[in-house]
Amino acid sequence: MSQASPLLIHDAAELVTWAPLVREGRRTRLTAADLGRVVGPAWIAMKDGKIEAVGSGAPPSAYTLYKKMDARGALVMPGLVDSHTHPIFAGTRAPEFARRLSGATYQEIAASGGGIRSTMRATREATDDELLALTSARFQRMLRLGVTTIEAKSGYGLSVKEELRLLRVLNRAAAKTAQTVSITCLALHAASPEFKTLRDYANACATELLPEVAREKLAFSVDAFIDAGYFTVDDCERYVAKARELGLAVRVHADEFSDAGAAQAAARWGAVSADHLQFAPPEAIDGMAKANVVAVVLPGTSLYTKIPFTNARAIADRGCAVAVATDFNPGSCRIDNLALVATVAAVQGGLRPVEAMAGVTYVAAAALGLEGRKGALVAGYDADVLVTGVSDVDEWLADFGATAPRAVVARGALV
């Protein structure tokens, strides 16, 4: 990506900076004061892909030669961070949506040959170039919706060979977008047709897949779907141990359909995040809070499939950091509008406005191990900036993601 010219955005109605959270290194117990509002007319200066300064009133003369952009009274906030997506796949599972509306459950659809295995078949049949084009188009749509940082999982290959192929294509897609892409190896997404048992597949991933992932630097983290009908904690122990040995961060699809002990395991493993969490017990959330594991709630999946919404309010009240993500995928949530999902997390999950906004910016960056770089508008952070189409925080939350951003800046470049 070429170096962006110095840029000054001026005449914003207000800036959301999260400066108090940055100063304190805090992710929890949020209040409205933590927004770190800079009241308009406000400005933000960027140079060399980093934020230089923010302020209110007339910009200093030091920025006279910077390229100028008039925010025209808009709310300016950090670029959105989507900390859980599944963007690399082929095929469609739209008929499954109709089946769920007619009463079928996610598990019943999977048992009949649909679900993840259905997408696996279509994805394996697609060429690398086809998958690259599909994934790149999805990244660009999310960018237009304000997402400047995105976590992208593999998981529809379900063999050592195919998962490596998907990770390599994801890296090609990451190189083509202005966004920052954090890639996750979700090899343990479902059963592999090449192995007799889930444990056999998990062990093959530990011994054959992960060393190659680390050698080629194909991913930042690993993930596993631990739940009833999928992998158990025991199935994943060797995989997680190998990942940690190789310096890969750990995430967990945790307790979406049952209390499978996944949230407790995430705390024990020192995972960066545990995601879903509908059936995680309170003591597991306490363990996550103590271990600084970010809880990632995915209300779009509940909206799309009619499974229970995660009680994000209860998680936050126990002192656990809460991020909000789309879970964009072909079957259980085709919603890729993160601003919409943030509002749903507030309405259905009980998050307060400040928590919902932090959940898709500052706390979401922490869920990706990017705190200190992403999710805030303070000097030294990456210049990922969203000029919204609304005038204040309340309007942004009430808008349900309906109004497109006026402008998106990724690492200092107006994109």
Short mmCIF file of C-alpha atoms in Angstrom, two decimals, residues 124-411:
data_model
loop_
_atom_site.label_atom_id
_atom_site.label_comp_id
_atom_site.label_asym_id
_atom_site.label_seq_id
_atom_site.Cartn_x
_atom_site.Cartn_y
_atom_site.Cartn_z
CA ARG A 124 -13.46 -27.09 -2.47
CA GLU A 125 -14.89 -26.99 -6.00
CA ALA A 126 -13.99 -23.30 -6.46
CA THR A 127 -10.65 -22.23 -7.91
CA ASP A 128 -8.20 -20.03 -6.03
CA ASP A 129 -8.98 -17.10 -8.32
CA GLU A 130 -12.72 -17.54 -7.82
CA LEU A 131 -12.29 -17.56 -4.04
CA LEU A 132 -9.99 -14.53 -4.24
CA ALA A 133 -12.56 -12.57 -6.22
CA LEU A 134 -15.40 -13.51 -3.86
CA THR A 135 -13.42 -12.70 -0.73
CA SER A 136 -12.08 -9.41 -2.10
CA ALA A 137 -15.59 -8.27 -3.01
CA ARG A 138 -16.77 -9.03 0.53
CA PHE A 139 -13.87 -7.07 2.01
CA GLN A 140 -14.70 -4.08 -0.20
CA ARG A 141 -18.36 -4.09 0.78
CA MET A 142 -17.39 -4.12 4.47
CA LEU A 143 -14.91 -1.31 3.83
CA ARG A 144 -17.67 0.80 2.30
CA LEU A 145 -19.68 0.15 5.47
CA GLY A 146 -16.83 1.54 7.59
CA VAL A 147 -14.87 -1.59 8.59
CA THR A 148 -11.16 -0.74 8.41
CA THR A 149 -9.92 -3.76 10.39
CA ILE A 150 -11.32 -7.25 9.91
CA GLU A 151 -10.66 -10.70 11.32
CA ALA A 152 -10.98 -13.33 8.57
CA LYS A 153 -11.27 -17.05 9.28
CA SER A 154 -10.65 -20.06 7.12
CA GLY A 155 -12.75 -23.10 8.03
CA TYR A 156 -14.53 -24.30 4.91
CA GLY A 157 -11.66 -26.46 3.68
CA LEU A 158 -11.77 -29.06 6.47
CA SER A 159 -8.57 -30.84 5.51
CA VAL A 160 -4.91 -29.99 5.95
CA LYS A 161 -4.47 -29.35 2.21
CA GLU A 162 -7.65 -27.31 1.78
CA GLU A 163 -7.19 -25.20 4.90
CA LEU A 164 -3.70 -24.25 3.74
CA ARG A 165 -5.17 -23.30 0.36
CA LEU A 166 -7.80 -21.06 1.95
CA LEU A 167 -5.25 -19.37 4.20
CA ARG A 168 -3.00 -18.64 1.23
CA VAL A 169 -5.91 -17.11 -0.68
CA LEU A 170 -6.87 -15.05 2.38
CA ASN A 171 -3.36 -13.64 2.47
CA ARG A 172 -3.66 -12.68 -1.20
CA ALA A 173 -6.98 -10.96 -0.48
CA ALA A 174 -5.46 -9.16 2.51
CA ALA A 175 -2.70 -7.78 0.29
CA LYS A 176 -5.27 -6.33 -2.12
CA THR A 177 -7.36 -4.35 0.39
CA ALA A 178 -6.71 -1.12 2.26
CA GLN A 179 -8.06 -2.77 5.39
CA THR A 180 -5.93 -4.40 8.06
CA VAL A 181 -6.79 -8.12 7.96
CA SER A 182 -6.12 -10.42 10.92
CA ILE A 183 -6.23 -13.99 9.60
CA THR A 184 -7.38 -16.92 11.74
CA CYS A 185 -6.93 -20.61 10.99
CA LEU A 186 -10.30 -22.15 11.85
CA ALA A 187 -9.35 -25.64 10.73
CA LEU A 188 -11.43 -27.14 13.56
CA HIS A 189 -14.76 -25.86 12.27
CA ALA A 190 -16.51 -29.21 11.73
CA ALA A 191 -15.77 -32.85 10.94
CA SER A 192 -13.46 -33.60 8.03
CA PRO A 193 -14.62 -36.23 5.51
CA GLU A 194 -11.04 -37.51 5.28
CA PHE A 195 -10.86 -38.56 8.94
CA LYS A 196 -12.82 -41.13 10.94
CA THR A 197 -13.09 -39.01 14.08
CA LEU A 198 -12.97 -35.38 15.13
CA ARG A 199 -10.00 -36.18 17.37
CA ASP A 200 -8.04 -37.70 14.48
CA TYR A 201 -8.61 -34.60 12.37
CA ALA A 202 -7.70 -32.26 15.24
CA ASN A 203 -4.46 -34.14 15.85
CA ALA A 204 -3.57 -34.04 12.15
CA CYS A 205 -4.09 -30.29 12.18
CA ALA A 206 -1.80 -30.02 15.20
CA THR A 207 1.02 -32.06 13.70
CA GLU A 208 0.74 -31.32 9.97
CA LEU A 209 -1.19 -28.07 9.45
CA LEU A 210 -0.10 -25.68 12.18
CA PRO A 211 3.68 -26.01 11.64
CA GLU A 212 3.17 -25.03 7.99
CA VAL A 213 0.85 -22.17 8.98
CA ALA A 214 3.57 -20.84 11.27
CA ARG A 215 6.38 -21.44 8.77
CA GLU A 216 4.58 -19.51 6.00
CA LYS A 217 3.17 -16.94 8.47
CA LEU A 218 -0.31 -17.58 7.11
CA ALA A 219 -2.27 -16.64 10.23
CA PHE A 220 -2.10 -14.67 13.47
CA SER A 221 -4.39 -17.01 15.41
CA VAL A 222 -6.19 -20.34 15.49
CA ASP A 223 -9.81 -21.10 16.33
CA ALA A 224 -11.94 -24.14 17.13
CA PHE A 225 -15.70 -24.75 17.28
CA ILE A 226 -16.25 -26.33 20.71
CA ASP A 227 -19.88 -27.26 21.27
CA ALA A 228 -22.36 -30.12 21.31
CA GLY A 229 -22.04 -32.00 18.02
CA TYR A 230 -18.72 -30.38 17.20
CA PHE A 231 -15.32 -30.55 18.89
CA THR A 232 -14.82 -31.14 22.61
CA VAL A 233 -12.28 -29.40 24.80
CA ASP A 234 -10.31 -32.65 24.95
CA ASP A 235 -10.30 -32.92 21.15
CA CYS A 236 -8.64 -29.52 20.95
CA GLU A 237 -5.98 -29.74 23.68
CA ARG A 238 -3.17 -30.90 21.41
CA TYR A 239 -4.13 -28.39 18.68
CA VAL A 240 -4.16 -25.47 21.12
CA ALA A 241 -0.91 -26.54 22.77
CA LYS A 242 0.80 -26.70 19.37
CA ALA A 243 -0.59 -23.31 18.38
CA ARG A 244 0.73 -21.70 21.54
CA GLU A 245 4.11 -23.39 21.07
CA LEU A 246 4.28 -21.89 17.58
CA GLY A 247 3.36 -18.40 18.80
CA LEU A 248 -0.16 -18.37 17.40
CA ALA A 249 -2.92 -16.70 19.40
CA VAL A 250 -5.98 -18.74 20.37
CA ARG A 251 -9.69 -18.03 19.82
CA VAL A 252 -12.65 -20.24 20.60
CA HIS A 253 -16.16 -20.64 19.18
CA ALA A 254 -17.56 -21.21 22.64
CA ASP A 255 -20.80 -22.58 24.10
CA GLU A 256 -23.18 -21.38 21.40
CA PHE A 257 -25.64 -24.27 21.73
CA SER A 258 -24.71 -25.76 25.12
CA ASP A 259 -22.30 -25.42 28.03
CA ALA A 260 -19.49 -27.46 26.51
CA GLY A 261 -16.81 -26.11 28.86
CA ALA A 262 -15.38 -23.98 26.06
CA ALA A 263 -15.42 -20.66 27.91
CA GLN A 264 -13.58 -22.22 30.88
CA ALA A 265 -11.05 -23.69 28.46
CA ALA A 266 -10.58 -20.32 26.75
CA ALA A 267 -9.62 -18.80 30.11
CA ARG A 268 -7.26 -21.68 30.91
CA TRP A 269 -5.64 -21.45 27.48
CA GLY A 270 -5.16 -17.67 27.71
CA ALA A 271 -7.23 -17.15 24.58
CA VAL A 272 -7.52 -13.64 23.15
CA SER A 273 -11.26 -14.16 22.70
CA ALA A 274 -14.15 -16.52 23.28
CA ASP A 275 -17.05 -15.97 20.90
CA HIS A 276 -20.83 -16.66 20.95
CA LEU A 277 -21.20 -17.65 24.66
CA GLN A 278 -24.98 -18.09 24.81
CA PHE A 279 -24.68 -20.94 27.30
CA ALA A 280 -21.42 -20.06 29.07
CA PRO A 281 -22.02 -20.20 32.86
CA PRO A 282 -21.26 -17.22 35.13
CA GLU A 283 -18.19 -18.85 36.66
CA ALA A 284 -16.73 -19.28 33.17
CA ILE A 285 -17.25 -15.59 32.45
CA ASP A 286 -15.51 -14.79 35.73
CA GLY A 287 -12.57 -16.91 34.60
CA MET A 288 -12.45 -15.12 31.27
CA ALA A 289 -12.49 -11.74 32.99
CA LYS A 290 -9.61 -12.77 35.25
CA ALA A 291 -7.61 -14.05 32.26
CA ASN A 292 -8.35 -10.94 30.14
CA VAL A 293 -10.20 -12.98 27.51
CA VAL A 294 -12.48 -10.75 25.44
CA ALA A 295 -16.06 -11.99 25.05
CA VAL A 296 -17.18 -11.51 21.45
CA VAL A 297 -20.96 -11.47 21.10
CA LEU A 298 -22.54 -12.15 17.71
CA PRO A 299 -26.16 -10.98 17.79
CA GLY A 300 -26.54 -11.11 14.01
CA THR A 301 -26.40 -14.91 14.24
CA SER A 302 -29.28 -14.94 16.73
CA LEU A 303 -31.24 -12.52 14.56
CA TYR A 304 -30.63 -14.68 11.51
CA THR A 305 -31.21 -18.14 13.03
CA LYS A 306 -33.54 -17.42 15.98
CA ILE A 307 -31.17 -18.98 18.54
CA PRO A 308 -31.01 -17.12 21.89
CA PHE A 309 -29.22 -13.79 22.06
CA THR A 310 -26.13 -13.74 24.25
CA ASN A 311 -26.74 -11.84 27.49
CA ALA A 312 -24.03 -9.27 26.89
CA ARG A 313 -25.26 -7.16 29.82
CA ALA A 314 -24.56 -9.98 32.28
CA ILE A 315 -21.10 -10.53 30.80
CA ALA A 316 -20.17 -6.85 31.04
CA ASP A 317 -21.51 -6.63 34.59
CA ARG A 318 -19.13 -9.43 35.62
CA GLY A 319 -16.17 -7.30 34.52
CA CYS A 320 -15.45 -9.10 31.26
CA ALA A 321 -14.62 -7.02 28.18
CA VAL A 322 -17.27 -7.31 25.45
CA ALA A 323 -16.69 -6.92 21.72
CA VAL A 324 -19.39 -7.11 19.06
CA ALA A 325 -18.89 -8.72 15.63
CA THR A 326 -20.98 -9.72 12.64
CA ASP A 327 -20.08 -13.44 12.30
CA PHE A 328 -20.60 -12.86 8.57
CA ASN A 329 -20.81 -16.30 6.94
CA PRO A 330 -22.81 -18.11 4.24
CA GLY A 331 -25.25 -19.96 6.46
CA SER A 332 -26.01 -18.62 9.92
CA CYS A 333 -25.47 -14.86 9.41
CA ARG A 334 -25.21 -13.17 6.03
CA ILE A 335 -25.33 -9.76 7.73
CA ASP A 336 -22.11 -7.80 7.09
CA ASN A 337 -23.23 -4.41 8.44
CA LEU A 338 -21.31 -4.02 11.71
CA ALA A 339 -23.03 -0.76 12.68
CA LEU A 340 -26.39 -2.54 12.45
CA VAL A 341 -25.11 -5.40 14.60
CA ALA A 342 -23.81 -2.96 17.23
CA THR A 343 -27.31 -1.58 17.66
CA VAL A 344 -28.79 -5.07 17.86
CA ALA A 345 -26.27 -5.89 20.60
CA ALA A 346 -27.62 -2.93 22.56
CA VAL A 347 -31.31 -3.68 21.94
CA GLN A 348 -31.20 -7.47 22.36
CA GLY A 349 -28.02 -8.00 24.39
CA GLY A 350 -28.42 -5.15 26.85
CA LEU A 351 -25.25 -3.24 26.07
CA ARG A 352 -25.25 0.46 26.89
CA PRO A 353 -24.54 2.87 24.02
CA VAL A 354 -20.92 3.42 25.05
CA GLU A 355 -20.38 -0.35 25.32
CA ALA A 356 -21.90 -1.06 21.92
CA MET A 357 -19.71 1.56 20.25
CA ALA A 358 -16.57 0.40 22.06
CA GLY A 359 -17.47 -3.17 21.14
CA VAL A 360 -16.96 -2.44 17.44
CA THR A 361 -13.90 -0.21 17.86
CA TYR A 362 -11.66 -0.12 20.94
CA VAL A 363 -12.59 -3.43 22.60
CA ALA A 364 -12.82 -5.19 19.23
CA ALA A 365 -9.21 -4.19 18.56
CA ALA A 366 -8.24 -5.79 21.87
CA ALA A 367 -10.03 -8.99 20.78
CA LEU A 368 -7.62 -9.10 17.83
CA GLY A 369 -4.50 -8.31 19.85
CA LEU A 370 -4.33 -4.89 18.19
CA GLU A 371 -4.84 -2.62 21.19
CA GLY A 372 -2.30 0.17 21.03
CA ARG A 373 -2.71 0.39 17.26
CA LYS A 374 -6.38 0.21 16.36
CA GLY A 375 -9.77 1.33 17.61
CA ALA A 376 -9.02 4.79 19.03
CA LEU A 377 -8.31 8.29 17.74
CA VAL A 378 -5.21 9.26 19.71
CA ALA A 379 -1.74 10.26 18.62
CA GLY A 380 0.37 7.34 17.46
CA TYR A 381 -2.53 5.03 16.59
CA ASP A 382 -3.11 3.89 13.02
CA ALA A 383 -5.08 6.51 11.12
CA ASP A 384 -8.24 4.44 10.64
CA VAL A 385 -11.02 7.01 10.70
CA LEU A 386 -14.73 6.94 9.92
CA VAL A 387 -16.55 10.10 8.89
CA THR A 388 -20.10 8.97 9.56
CA GLY A 389 -23.26 10.12 7.87
CA VAL A 390 -24.79 11.26 11.17
CA SER A 391 -24.06 14.07 13.62
CA ASP A 392 -23.63 12.42 17.04
CA VAL A 393 -23.27 9.18 19.00
CA ASP A 394 -26.97 8.86 19.81
CA GLU A 395 -27.91 9.25 16.16
CA TRP A 396 -25.31 6.66 15.13
CA LEU A 397 -26.73 4.04 17.47
CA ALA A 398 -30.36 4.82 16.63
CA ASP A 399 -29.65 4.62 12.90
CA PHE A 400 -29.27 0.79 12.82
CA GLY A 401 -26.47 1.14 10.28
CA ALA A 402 -28.83 2.59 7.66
CA THR A 403 -26.78 5.67 6.74
CA ALA A 404 -23.60 5.03 4.79
CA PRO A 405 -20.38 6.71 5.96
CA ARG A 406 -19.43 9.93 4.19
CA ALA A 407 -15.80 8.86 4.07
CA VAL A 408 -13.52 6.06 5.25
CA VAL A 409 -9.81 6.49 5.97
CA ALA A 410 -7.61 3.39 6.32
CA ARG A 411 -4.05 3.85 7.56
#
